[in-house]
XYZ file of C-alpha atoms in Angstrom:
659
model
C -19.279 88.199 79.032
C -18.544 91.051 76.502
C -21.739 93.092 75.946
C -23.251 93.199 72.611
C -22.445 96.327 70.466
C -24.743 99.184 70.902
C -25.502 99.320 67.101
C -26.203 96.075 65.467
C -23.484 95.277 62.714
C -24.533 94.529 59.330
C -23.957 90.903 58.682
C -21.965 89.495 55.746
C -23.417 86.607 53.827
C -21.268 83.513 53.645
C -22.037 79.878 53.244
C -23.087 78.048 56.316
C -20.160 76.192 57.893
C -17.600 78.696 56.624
C -18.153 81.519 58.971
C -15.050 83.144 60.810
C -15.548 82.649 64.402
C -14.516 84.494 67.592
C -14.011 81.127 69.161
C -10.538 80.024 68.293
C -8.827 76.805 69.175
C -6.381 78.565 71.495
C -9.257 80.137 73.364
C -10.821 76.752 74.059
C -7.780 74.826 74.717
C -5.262 77.294 76.486
C -7.291 80.010 77.894
C -10.228 78.245 79.508
C -9.924 77.000 83.118
C -11.778 73.760 84.024
C -13.802 74.616 87.174
C -15.329 71.921 89.254
C -16.236 70.624 92.746
C -17.206 73.802 94.654
C -17.339 73.121 98.460
C -17.501 75.451 101.521
C -15.890 75.399 105.135
C -17.522 78.109 107.254
C -17.293 81.244 105.019
C -14.388 79.932 102.941
C -15.147 78.658 99.390
C -13.007 76.118 97.592
C -13.032 74.769 94.095
C -10.855 72.660 91.681
C -9.340 74.409 88.802
C -7.989 72.688 85.847
C -5.266 74.556 83.928
C -4.514 73.401 80.405
C -1.628 75.769 80.400
C -0.028 73.550 83.140
C -0.638 70.386 81.205
C -4.076 70.068 82.725
C -2.758 70.130 86.310
C -5.850 70.476 88.860
C -5.149 73.025 91.708
C -7.319 73.416 94.815
C -8.331 76.955 95.097
C -9.643 78.846 98.299
C -11.577 82.049 98.319
C -11.636 83.830 101.824
C -12.766 87.518 102.321
C -12.340 88.464 98.829
C -8.892 86.947 98.356
C -8.142 83.776 96.351
C -5.272 81.563 96.987
C -3.789 78.277 95.468
C -3.726 75.723 98.277
C -1.732 73.186 96.397
C 1.481 74.180 94.686
C 3.227 72.171 91.915
C 3.723 69.495 91.456
C 0.370 68.355 93.324
C -2.380 67.525 90.880
C -5.582 67.135 92.914
C -7.591 64.345 91.545
C -7.867 60.556 91.780
C -8.419 57.444 89.555
C -10.724 55.390 91.686
C -13.256 53.997 89.282
C -11.066 55.533 86.707
C -13.475 58.625 86.338
C -12.479 59.945 89.971
C -14.342 62.668 91.625
C -14.539 63.462 95.500
C -10.752 64.159 95.313
C -10.747 66.471 98.470
C -12.813 67.588 101.363
C -12.442 70.823 103.620
C -13.944 71.230 107.060
C -12.894 73.248 110.241
C -9.777 74.691 108.691
C -8.619 71.336 107.342
C -8.167 70.053 103.859
C -7.585 66.435 102.870
C -6.748 65.771 99.173
C -5.540 63.044 96.899
C -2.593 63.638 94.719
C -3.613 61.951 91.428
C -0.060 61.395 90.198
C 0.662 58.567 92.643
C -2.793 58.326 94.587
C -1.231 59.509 97.831
C -3.330 61.293 100.404
C -2.330 64.721 101.839
C -3.530 66.939 104.888
C -3.363 70.932 104.886
C -3.965 72.401 108.159
C -4.808 76.029 108.038
C -2.415 77.874 105.651
C 0.270 75.176 106.198
C 2.108 73.150 103.598
C 0.668 69.827 102.586
C 1.593 67.045 104.762
C 1.361 63.243 103.623
C -1.222 61.123 105.429
C -0.786 58.004 103.594
C -0.813 55.990 100.419
C 1.350 53.376 98.660
C 1.795 51.740 95.219
C -1.228 50.355 93.733
C -3.758 52.160 96.108
C -6.170 54.927 95.189
C -8.411 57.053 97.347
C -11.549 59.128 96.954
C -14.715 60.510 98.525
C -13.157 61.991 101.623
C -15.192 62.939 104.676
C -13.683 64.442 107.980
C -15.068 63.251 111.258
C -16.902 65.948 113.170
C -13.931 66.642 115.518
C -11.646 66.673 112.559
C -9.223 64.002 113.829
C -9.993 61.274 111.192
C -10.688 61.408 107.564
C -12.815 58.641 105.968
C -12.650 57.629 102.320
C -13.196 54.838 99.590
C -9.673 52.962 98.934
C -9.528 50.916 95.752
C -6.523 48.370 95.997
C -4.997 47.199 92.745
C -2.542 45.005 94.427
C -4.823 41.960 94.729
C -3.635 40.273 91.588
C -7.022 40.160 90.178
C -10.032 42.702 90.317
C -9.278 45.778 92.468
C -10.773 45.532 96.021
C -12.920 48.256 97.571
C -12.984 49.362 101.118
C -13.867 52.206 103.329
C -10.775 53.112 105.560
C -9.920 55.888 107.951
C -6.600 57.861 108.360
C -5.453 59.600 111.413
C -4.985 63.284 110.974
C -2.780 63.710 113.953
C 0.759 65.198 113.637
C 2.310 61.961 114.771
C 0.588 59.784 112.163
C 3.201 57.777 110.104
C 2.329 58.085 106.401
C 4.945 55.475 105.304
C 3.055 52.679 103.367
C -0.075 53.627 105.106
C -3.179 52.447 103.228
C -5.460 53.405 106.023
C -7.403 51.373 108.484
C -10.067 49.331 107.000
C -13.703 49.788 108.308
C -15.940 48.213 105.636
C -14.764 45.500 103.191
C -16.659 42.764 101.010
C -18.827 44.653 98.628
C -17.907 45.039 95.003
C -18.210 48.803 95.287
C -18.471 51.544 98.212
C -19.146 55.100 98.159
C -20.225 58.093 100.153
C -18.779 57.341 103.682
C -20.466 59.959 105.823
C -20.235 60.378 109.654
C -23.148 61.624 111.546
C -22.818 65.105 113.115
C -22.518 63.770 116.615
C -19.930 61.166 115.388
C -21.978 58.187 116.580
C -22.807 56.562 113.230
C -21.508 56.050 109.683
C -23.514 55.889 106.463
C -22.429 54.659 103.195
C -23.625 53.230 99.911
C -22.521 49.722 98.378
C -23.395 47.617 95.372
C -22.231 44.584 93.676
C -21.683 43.100 90.143
C -23.409 43.410 87.712
C -25.305 46.443 89.052
C -24.294 49.917 88.186
C -25.013 52.626 90.923
C -27.897 53.907 88.975
C -29.272 50.161 88.699
C -29.526 48.918 92.393
C -27.605 49.806 95.524
C -27.840 49.401 99.391
C -27.840 52.208 101.830
C -25.959 51.025 105.004
C -25.363 52.470 108.523
C -23.371 51.299 111.452
C -22.201 52.537 114.877
C -19.049 54.450 114.822
C -16.872 53.592 117.761
C -13.572 55.173 118.864
C -11.880 54.655 122.158
C -8.973 56.639 123.462
C -6.060 56.857 120.986
C -7.322 53.930 118.958
C -8.455 54.104 115.416
C -12.318 54.273 114.656
C -14.132 51.020 113.906
C -17.820 50.177 112.822
C -20.057 47.886 114.802
C -23.577 46.435 114.280
C -24.055 47.460 110.715
C -27.662 47.317 109.205
C -29.464 48.153 105.785
C -31.683 51.067 105.591
C -32.710 50.412 101.794
C -31.837 48.150 99.031
C -32.207 44.494 100.307
C -36.007 44.029 99.893
C -35.601 42.420 96.421
C -36.815 45.693 94.686
C -34.251 46.958 92.348
C -33.616 50.606 93.205
C -30.701 53.159 93.155
C -30.095 54.658 96.619
C -27.548 57.490 96.447
C -26.061 60.459 98.218
C -26.576 60.168 101.807
C -26.391 63.209 103.913
C -27.068 63.828 107.598
C -29.335 66.471 108.735
C -28.399 68.593 111.946
C -31.077 66.687 114.066
C -29.614 63.247 113.227
C -31.967 62.171 110.495
C -30.426 60.664 107.467
C -31.356 61.740 103.914
C -30.749 59.825 100.624
C -32.048 59.987 97.081
C -33.982 56.852 95.798
C -35.570 56.035 92.514
C -38.086 53.627 93.859
C -40.970 55.723 92.607
C -39.522 55.995 89.125
C -37.660 59.117 89.924
C -34.588 59.951 92.157
C -36.431 61.810 95.010
C -35.408 62.455 98.685
C -36.316 60.196 101.526
C -35.780 60.766 105.141
C -34.613 57.964 107.384
C -35.119 57.845 111.160
C -32.245 55.392 112.268
C -33.555 55.382 115.921
C -36.423 53.006 114.950
C -37.485 50.734 112.199
C -40.159 52.918 110.444
C -40.074 53.087 106.646
C -38.337 56.009 104.974
C -40.627 58.850 104.344
C -40.617 60.895 101.046
C -39.642 64.424 101.562
C -41.438 66.130 98.676
C -42.487 63.608 95.776
C -42.243 64.855 92.513
C -41.766 63.781 88.758
C -38.280 65.269 88.623
C -34.833 63.856 89.387
C -33.112 64.913 92.493
C -30.130 62.825 91.676
C -27.126 62.268 89.232
C -25.738 59.171 87.685
C -22.862 58.442 90.055
C -20.006 58.212 87.388
C -17.845 60.203 89.634
C -17.619 60.556 93.429
C -18.654 63.629 95.410
C -21.859 64.741 93.256
C -24.365 66.870 95.091
C -27.990 67.154 94.279
C -29.332 68.688 97.512
C -28.104 70.416 100.657
C -29.944 70.459 104.143
C -29.937 74.219 105.352
C -29.809 75.448 108.807
C -33.574 76.285 109.149
C -34.508 72.567 108.447
C -35.406 73.161 104.900
C -33.601 71.398 101.886
C -32.127 73.118 98.857
C -32.320 70.824 95.935
C -31.456 70.688 92.288
C -34.407 69.010 90.529
C -33.879 67.975 86.888
C -37.174 68.081 84.759
C -37.283 67.420 81.147
C -33.373 67.252 81.034
C -33.046 70.761 82.592
C -31.908 72.132 85.931
C -34.450 73.731 88.319
C -33.603 74.914 91.895
C -36.163 74.319 94.467
C -36.615 74.701 98.339
C -38.169 71.430 99.954
C -40.286 72.392 103.073
C -43.202 70.673 104.695
C -43.571 68.263 101.928
C -43.759 70.846 99.152
C -41.199 72.165 96.554
C -41.017 75.821 95.967
C -38.955 77.070 93.005
C -36.089 79.256 93.894
C -33.955 81.653 91.601
C -30.474 80.860 91.829
C -29.275 81.466 88.280
C -27.812 78.129 86.699
C -26.056 75.729 89.157
C -24.608 72.549 87.740
C -24.821 70.907 91.022
C -26.548 72.016 94.273
C -25.006 75.064 95.944
C -23.294 74.773 99.255
C -24.294 76.875 102.226
C -21.848 79.313 103.914
C -21.717 80.131 107.614
C -22.837 83.710 106.655
C -26.078 82.578 105.072
C -25.087 82.840 101.485
C -24.525 80.106 99.017
C -21.685 79.139 96.637
C -21.831 77.125 93.537
C -20.445 76.483 89.903
C -22.803 78.602 87.782
C -23.285 77.181 84.077
C -25.434 79.642 82.173
C -26.556 79.131 78.668
C -25.021 82.454 77.387
C -21.697 82.563 79.260
C -18.774 80.406 80.302
C -18.859 78.583 83.694
C -18.003 80.759 86.797
C -17.558 80.046 90.635
C -20.186 82.330 92.258
C -21.479 83.423 95.572
C -25.035 84.721 96.079
C -28.588 84.402 97.664
C -31.702 83.573 95.879
C -33.306 86.300 93.673
C -30.154 88.379 93.205
C -27.409 88.246 90.567
C -24.463 86.271 92.118
C -21.004 87.563 92.695
C -18.456 85.993 90.285
C -15.332 84.684 92.112
C -13.402 83.058 89.253
C -14.501 82.679 85.636
C -13.470 79.950 83.428
C -12.890 82.631 80.769
C -14.112 86.060 79.691
C -15.822 85.285 76.311
C -14.757 87.488 73.578
C -18.191 87.214 72.031
C -21.253 89.363 71.452
C -24.746 88.080 72.484
C -25.450 87.309 68.830
C -22.451 84.935 68.593
C -24.075 82.690 71.140
C -26.550 79.893 70.116
C -29.279 79.158 72.656
C -30.729 75.693 73.292
C -34.158 75.009 72.167
C -35.648 71.943 73.770
C -36.560 69.485 71.158
C -39.376 66.913 71.442
C -39.657 64.479 68.680
C -41.831 61.414 68.119
C -40.654 57.887 69.104
C -42.466 54.626 68.841
C -41.132 52.807 71.948
C -40.904 55.572 74.665
C -43.580 55.461 77.264
C -45.032 58.940 76.356
C -43.988 58.585 72.603
C -41.455 61.329 72.994
C -37.781 61.869 72.391
C -35.586 64.564 73.901
C -32.728 66.665 72.634
C -31.456 70.218 72.550
C -31.229 72.034 69.103
C -28.850 74.781 68.664
C -29.034 76.964 65.380
C -26.181 78.716 63.924
C -25.409 82.087 65.481
C -22.855 84.668 64.561
C -23.275 88.386 65.084
C -21.378 89.135 61.777
C -22.301 86.553 59.357
C -25.471 84.756 58.043
C -26.165 81.999 55.587
C -27.101 82.369 52.091
C -30.738 82.840 51.460
C -32.610 79.671 50.436
C -29.921 77.313 51.972
C -29.888 75.422 55.100
C -27.081 74.711 57.659
C -25.094 71.387 58.012
C -25.847 69.639 61.118
C -23.574 68.155 63.680
C -25.267 65.392 65.709
C -23.769 64.924 69.266
C -24.170 61.567 71.205
C -23.228 61.943 74.811
C -21.005 59.461 76.523
C -22.051 57.106 79.370
C -24.406 56.091 77.810
C -26.017 56.653 81.176
C -25.375 60.356 81.092
C -27.208 63.416 79.600
C -27.025 66.593 77.466
C -27.888 69.732 79.065
C -28.164 73.127 77.733
C -25.195 74.958 79.583
C -22.859 76.966 77.601
C -20.341 74.708 75.942
C -17.507 75.266 73.650
C -18.182 71.818 72.379
C -21.488 73.329 70.823
C -20.441 77.075 70.248
C -17.406 75.923 68.477
C -19.771 74.616 65.605
C -22.791 76.971 65.743
C -20.526 80.144 65.595
C -19.004 78.931 62.410
C -22.454 78.154 60.634
C -23.230 74.706 61.706
C -26.558 73.549 63.529
C -26.071 71.167 66.498
C -28.516 68.833 67.898
C -27.362 67.193 71.369
C -29.581 64.012 71.696
C -30.823 62.712 75.086
C -31.515 59.266 73.733
C -32.988 56.599 75.732
C -30.995 55.656 78.586
C -30.312 59.176 79.424
C -30.873 60.535 82.995
C -33.033 63.524 83.781
C -36.321 61.934 82.583
C -36.889 59.291 85.287
C -36.084 55.573 85.488
C -38.410 54.168 82.977
C -36.657 56.329 80.129
C -33.273 55.291 81.527
C -34.326 51.667 81.214
C -35.287 52.008 77.590
C -31.624 51.337 76.848
C -31.543 48.036 78.912
C -30.322 45.233 76.452
C -30.853 47.786 73.833
C -27.551 49.689 73.468
C -26.583 50.116 69.917
C -30.244 50.087 68.909
C -32.341 52.598 70.912
C -29.589 55.263 71.082
C -29.053 55.052 67.242
C -32.670 55.029 66.616
C -33.383 58.051 68.749
C -30.478 60.040 66.929
C -31.931 59.211 63.645
C -35.453 60.171 64.652
C -34.125 63.479 65.801
C -32.487 64.165 62.491
C -35.513 63.318 60.606
C -37.731 65.486 62.776
C -35.363 68.413 62.164
C -35.272 67.733 58.370
C -38.984 67.631 58.385
C -39.145 70.974 60.112
C -36.813 72.366 57.423
C -34.067 73.370 59.894
C -31.109 71.587 58.554
C -29.620 70.495 55.250
C -30.501 66.712 54.905
C -27.411 66.132 52.561
C -24.869 67.620 55.009
C -25.304 65.808 58.419
C -22.272 64.424 60.451
C -22.355 62.595 63.691
C -19.849 62.768 66.484
C -19.579 61.157 69.975
C -16.941 60.195 72.664
C -16.604 57.052 74.596
C -20.025 55.202 74.505
C -21.139 57.754 71.994
C -18.515 56.612 69.678
C -20.367 53.326 69.408
C -23.442 55.200 68.753
C -21.604 57.157 65.953
C -20.287 54.154 64.157
C -23.520 52.140 64.489
C -25.401 55.049 63.144
C -23.167 55.266 60.183
C -23.821 51.484 59.427
C -27.598 51.815 60.022
C -28.463 54.814 58.002
C -27.587 56.841 54.977
C -28.498 60.089 56.621
C -24.877 60.878 57.653
C -22.191 62.144 55.492
C -19.390 61.372 58.149
C -18.712 60.502 61.689
C -16.074 61.309 64.223
C -15.440 58.858 67.062
C -13.336 60.203 69.967
C -12.084 57.414 72.172
C -15.163 55.598 71.006
C -16.118 51.857 71.658
C -15.718 49.747 68.660
C -15.584 45.981 70.074
C -17.885 45.169 72.648
C -16.370 41.820 73.454
C -12.956 43.304 73.930
C -14.619 46.107 76.059
C -16.198 43.370 78.259
C -12.837 41.563 78.608
C -10.398 44.622 78.961
C -12.094 47.444 80.540
C -11.838 48.449 84.133
C -13.574 47.046 87.285
C -16.165 49.838 87.542
C -17.607 49.128 84.070
C -16.565 45.437 83.683
C -20.242 44.250 84.092
C -21.892 47.276 82.819
C -22.604 45.586 79.575
C -24.671 42.875 81.250
C -27.628 45.531 81.579
C -26.756 47.294 78.199
C -26.228 44.258 76.001
C -26.576 41.113 78.090
C -24.352 38.793 80.210
C -21.001 37.720 78.618
C -20.173 35.261 77.188
C -23.778 33.903 77.209
C -24.768 36.675 74.820
C -21.645 36.810 72.728
C -23.518 36.668 69.404
C -25.315 39.970 70.415
C -21.956 41.367 71.437
C -20.570 40.652 67.949
C -23.620 41.925 66.155
C -23.804 45.197 68.046
C -20.246 45.973 67.682
C -19.224 48.567 65.067
C -16.142 46.261 64.104
C -18.792 43.676 62.884
C -20.636 46.398 60.923
C -17.683 47.796 59.141
C -19.002 46.504 55.777
C -22.014 48.658 56.135
C -20.177 51.920 56.542
C -19.436 53.780 53.423
C -18.599 57.329 54.498
C -15.550 58.772 55.914
C -14.577 58.406 59.666
C -12.246 60.193 62.025
C -10.738 58.513 64.968
C -9.086 60.602 67.801
C -7.722 58.493 70.816
C -5.457 58.755 73.764
C -2.713 56.295 73.875
C -3.018 56.065 77.771
C -6.670 55.130 77.677
C -7.591 52.474 80.149
C -11.335 52.642 79.696
C -11.404 52.186 76.011
C -7.947 50.878 74.928
C -6.704 52.569 71.748
C -6.421 49.099 70.110
C -10.308 49.646 69.656
C -9.726 52.360 67.251
C -6.960 50.616 65.620
C -8.918 47.543 64.598
C -11.887 49.694 63.455
C -9.668 52.079 61.234
C -8.112 48.968 59.707
C -11.268 47.299 59.019
C -12.737 50.255 57.312
C -9.580 50.768 54.951
C -9.624 47.156 54.050
C -13.112 47.846 52.557
C -12.013 50.970 50.711
C -13.598 53.437 53.294
C -11.628 56.585 53.868
C -10.819 57.375 57.395
C -8.266 59.211 59.519
C -6.756 58.225 62.816
C -4.905 60.418 65.257
C -3.426 59.326 68.627
C -2.223 61.414 71.592
C 0.566 60.516 73.843
C -0.015 61.059 77.591
C -3.822 61.267 77.050
C -6.368 58.975 78.760
C -9.976 58.735 78.401
C -10.800 62.278 77.613
C -8.331 65.009 76.561
C -6.782 67.383 79.094
C -3.523 68.746 77.533
C -3.699 72.256 75.720
C -1.950 70.934 72.672
C -4.116 68.072 72.365
C -7.498 69.838 72.809
C -6.421 72.427 70.198
C -5.272 69.921 67.747
C -8.344 67.644 68.017
C -10.655 70.700 67.520
C -8.751 71.857 64.613
C -8.667 68.426 62.977
C -12.449 67.541 63.422
C -13.321 71.081 61.938
C -11.022 70.287 59.004
C -12.343 66.971 58.470
C -16.014 68.055 58.457
C -15.246 70.844 55.837
C -13.546 68.276 53.793
C -16.169 65.775 53.609
C -18.992 68.349 53.195
C -17.252 70.139 50.383
C -16.727 73.398 52.248
C -13.443 75.564 52.095
C -10.832 74.437 54.495
C -8.253 76.831 56.164
C -5.289 77.622 54.025
C -2.845 77.309 56.875
C -2.632 74.744 59.677
C -2.862 70.908 59.702
C -5.128 69.189 57.361
C -6.929 65.725 57.943
C -5.147 62.991 55.765
C -7.849 60.608 54.704
C -6.726 57.186 53.486
């Protein structure tokens, strides 16, 4: 990050919300790499690099002995659309890499420094969550089959990595079939067993899952098969989420379960039927909502201890688990648990509050070495707003407390007019089973550096606060989330931190429903922006993809039995109660929330005389990837807020047309 100037600059006074910012749309859209999924193989470090300048193409990059190299040349795009959200698109072990090409779903192998070689794939099949066998001969993964004529079918399959394997129309050898959903196929270190996670409709992976194990058999040149499977957790009638199985070197199996009310680690001895033992009980979450594959909350270390990311009060904390106790460890700001290298160091994606994300390598207690930056920030320290953990009163929470992160305006060169307060941008995260976190984000700093305040609300249903807080949203989506956003605003108004007459609310995906519902329920907001947001719950229940097709059972109620509730909670049915301008931004290729939802909502508002603006983007799905799209969406949203709040708009560039 650019260091602050040695002599503080005299700051110019300008109205809040009008400050010139060092963060340009070009900086966010075209110059910032998307870094994710850091893994290790021996002393090698791998990560995925999303490049907006290449239309969002995701490249697998390797770091070895100080040298970085792209492992997947164009046109390969490392990714997967299993569950639509993907994740777990590659694995690397013993010099071999297996990855999914997002364009067609095919599976590829890289041996050493060789060129990618096809392992399999065919039309209608998608693959994710790869794991190589201990000898490197086979790769196991989740397959999603869209050729069934109905709902996509899940399976765990194996591919032969041998040079003589035929990749033609090869969908892999099925090992597990039957459950609605499968994840985390993990062979034991000795190759004798396979563990995995499964669940069925209407559950989501944070509701109730089963942890399964089977003997892994392979004879001669034959493909492997599973025998005598049994359930380790999840079939005793108690709803629990068991996620992230990993083997220890001694053959014990670890997994995270929220049976206590918090995702904590448990150790399973598969040699006997003894109950699982908690590793180190705590009131913190060692687990992340499994929206995508390949998430990592802990890492067994060679000395028998466990490195874990424990989320407390919505913030990440690194701990070492040993002998039933958790000891804090200083590892800067990992977004997931670091991975261990063969030389004793660790690697991780670092997401500090005052700098952009970086892939780093290091050891506890020392500043990490940066291997790749998402971007070098052209900002002084005074340009960056730091999150303040906000706790505000709620009537229905178990402890009466709501959670959010508040960001005051920050700019090293400008300040607001004395006696005035900043406008507020309220952020409702997606999911809705997700969470806001205090890592540096252009999504926040874009606004704060221009003189807006931001509150990022962890409404009821958010993760990082235990299962009871998550369950506050059960059958209450469209009520609790909105109430919490309103309560956060009222708290900030009472503290005289924001201008009560200039509050806008924005949200994407599920957050879009919260935005529109908040506009209908409260007169606090001057405007709202819905980015690929939900407007019609009945249409969502009928049209969305398999992974979320029964999600609404827990958030709203079973459909069509509770159709009246679906109608009442849908923003489309609340259009008559919205009286302020709305901006809609949507990708035309969105399969999660089809663009027709935005079309219908915009039409309903215009019929009632409410001004709104609607922009659609070709080639974009659920979330924006292309440089041009990201740039335009940012500039449109800024212009929209300045228009509706009566702030000066830019003289050049595109202006939002409200009609």
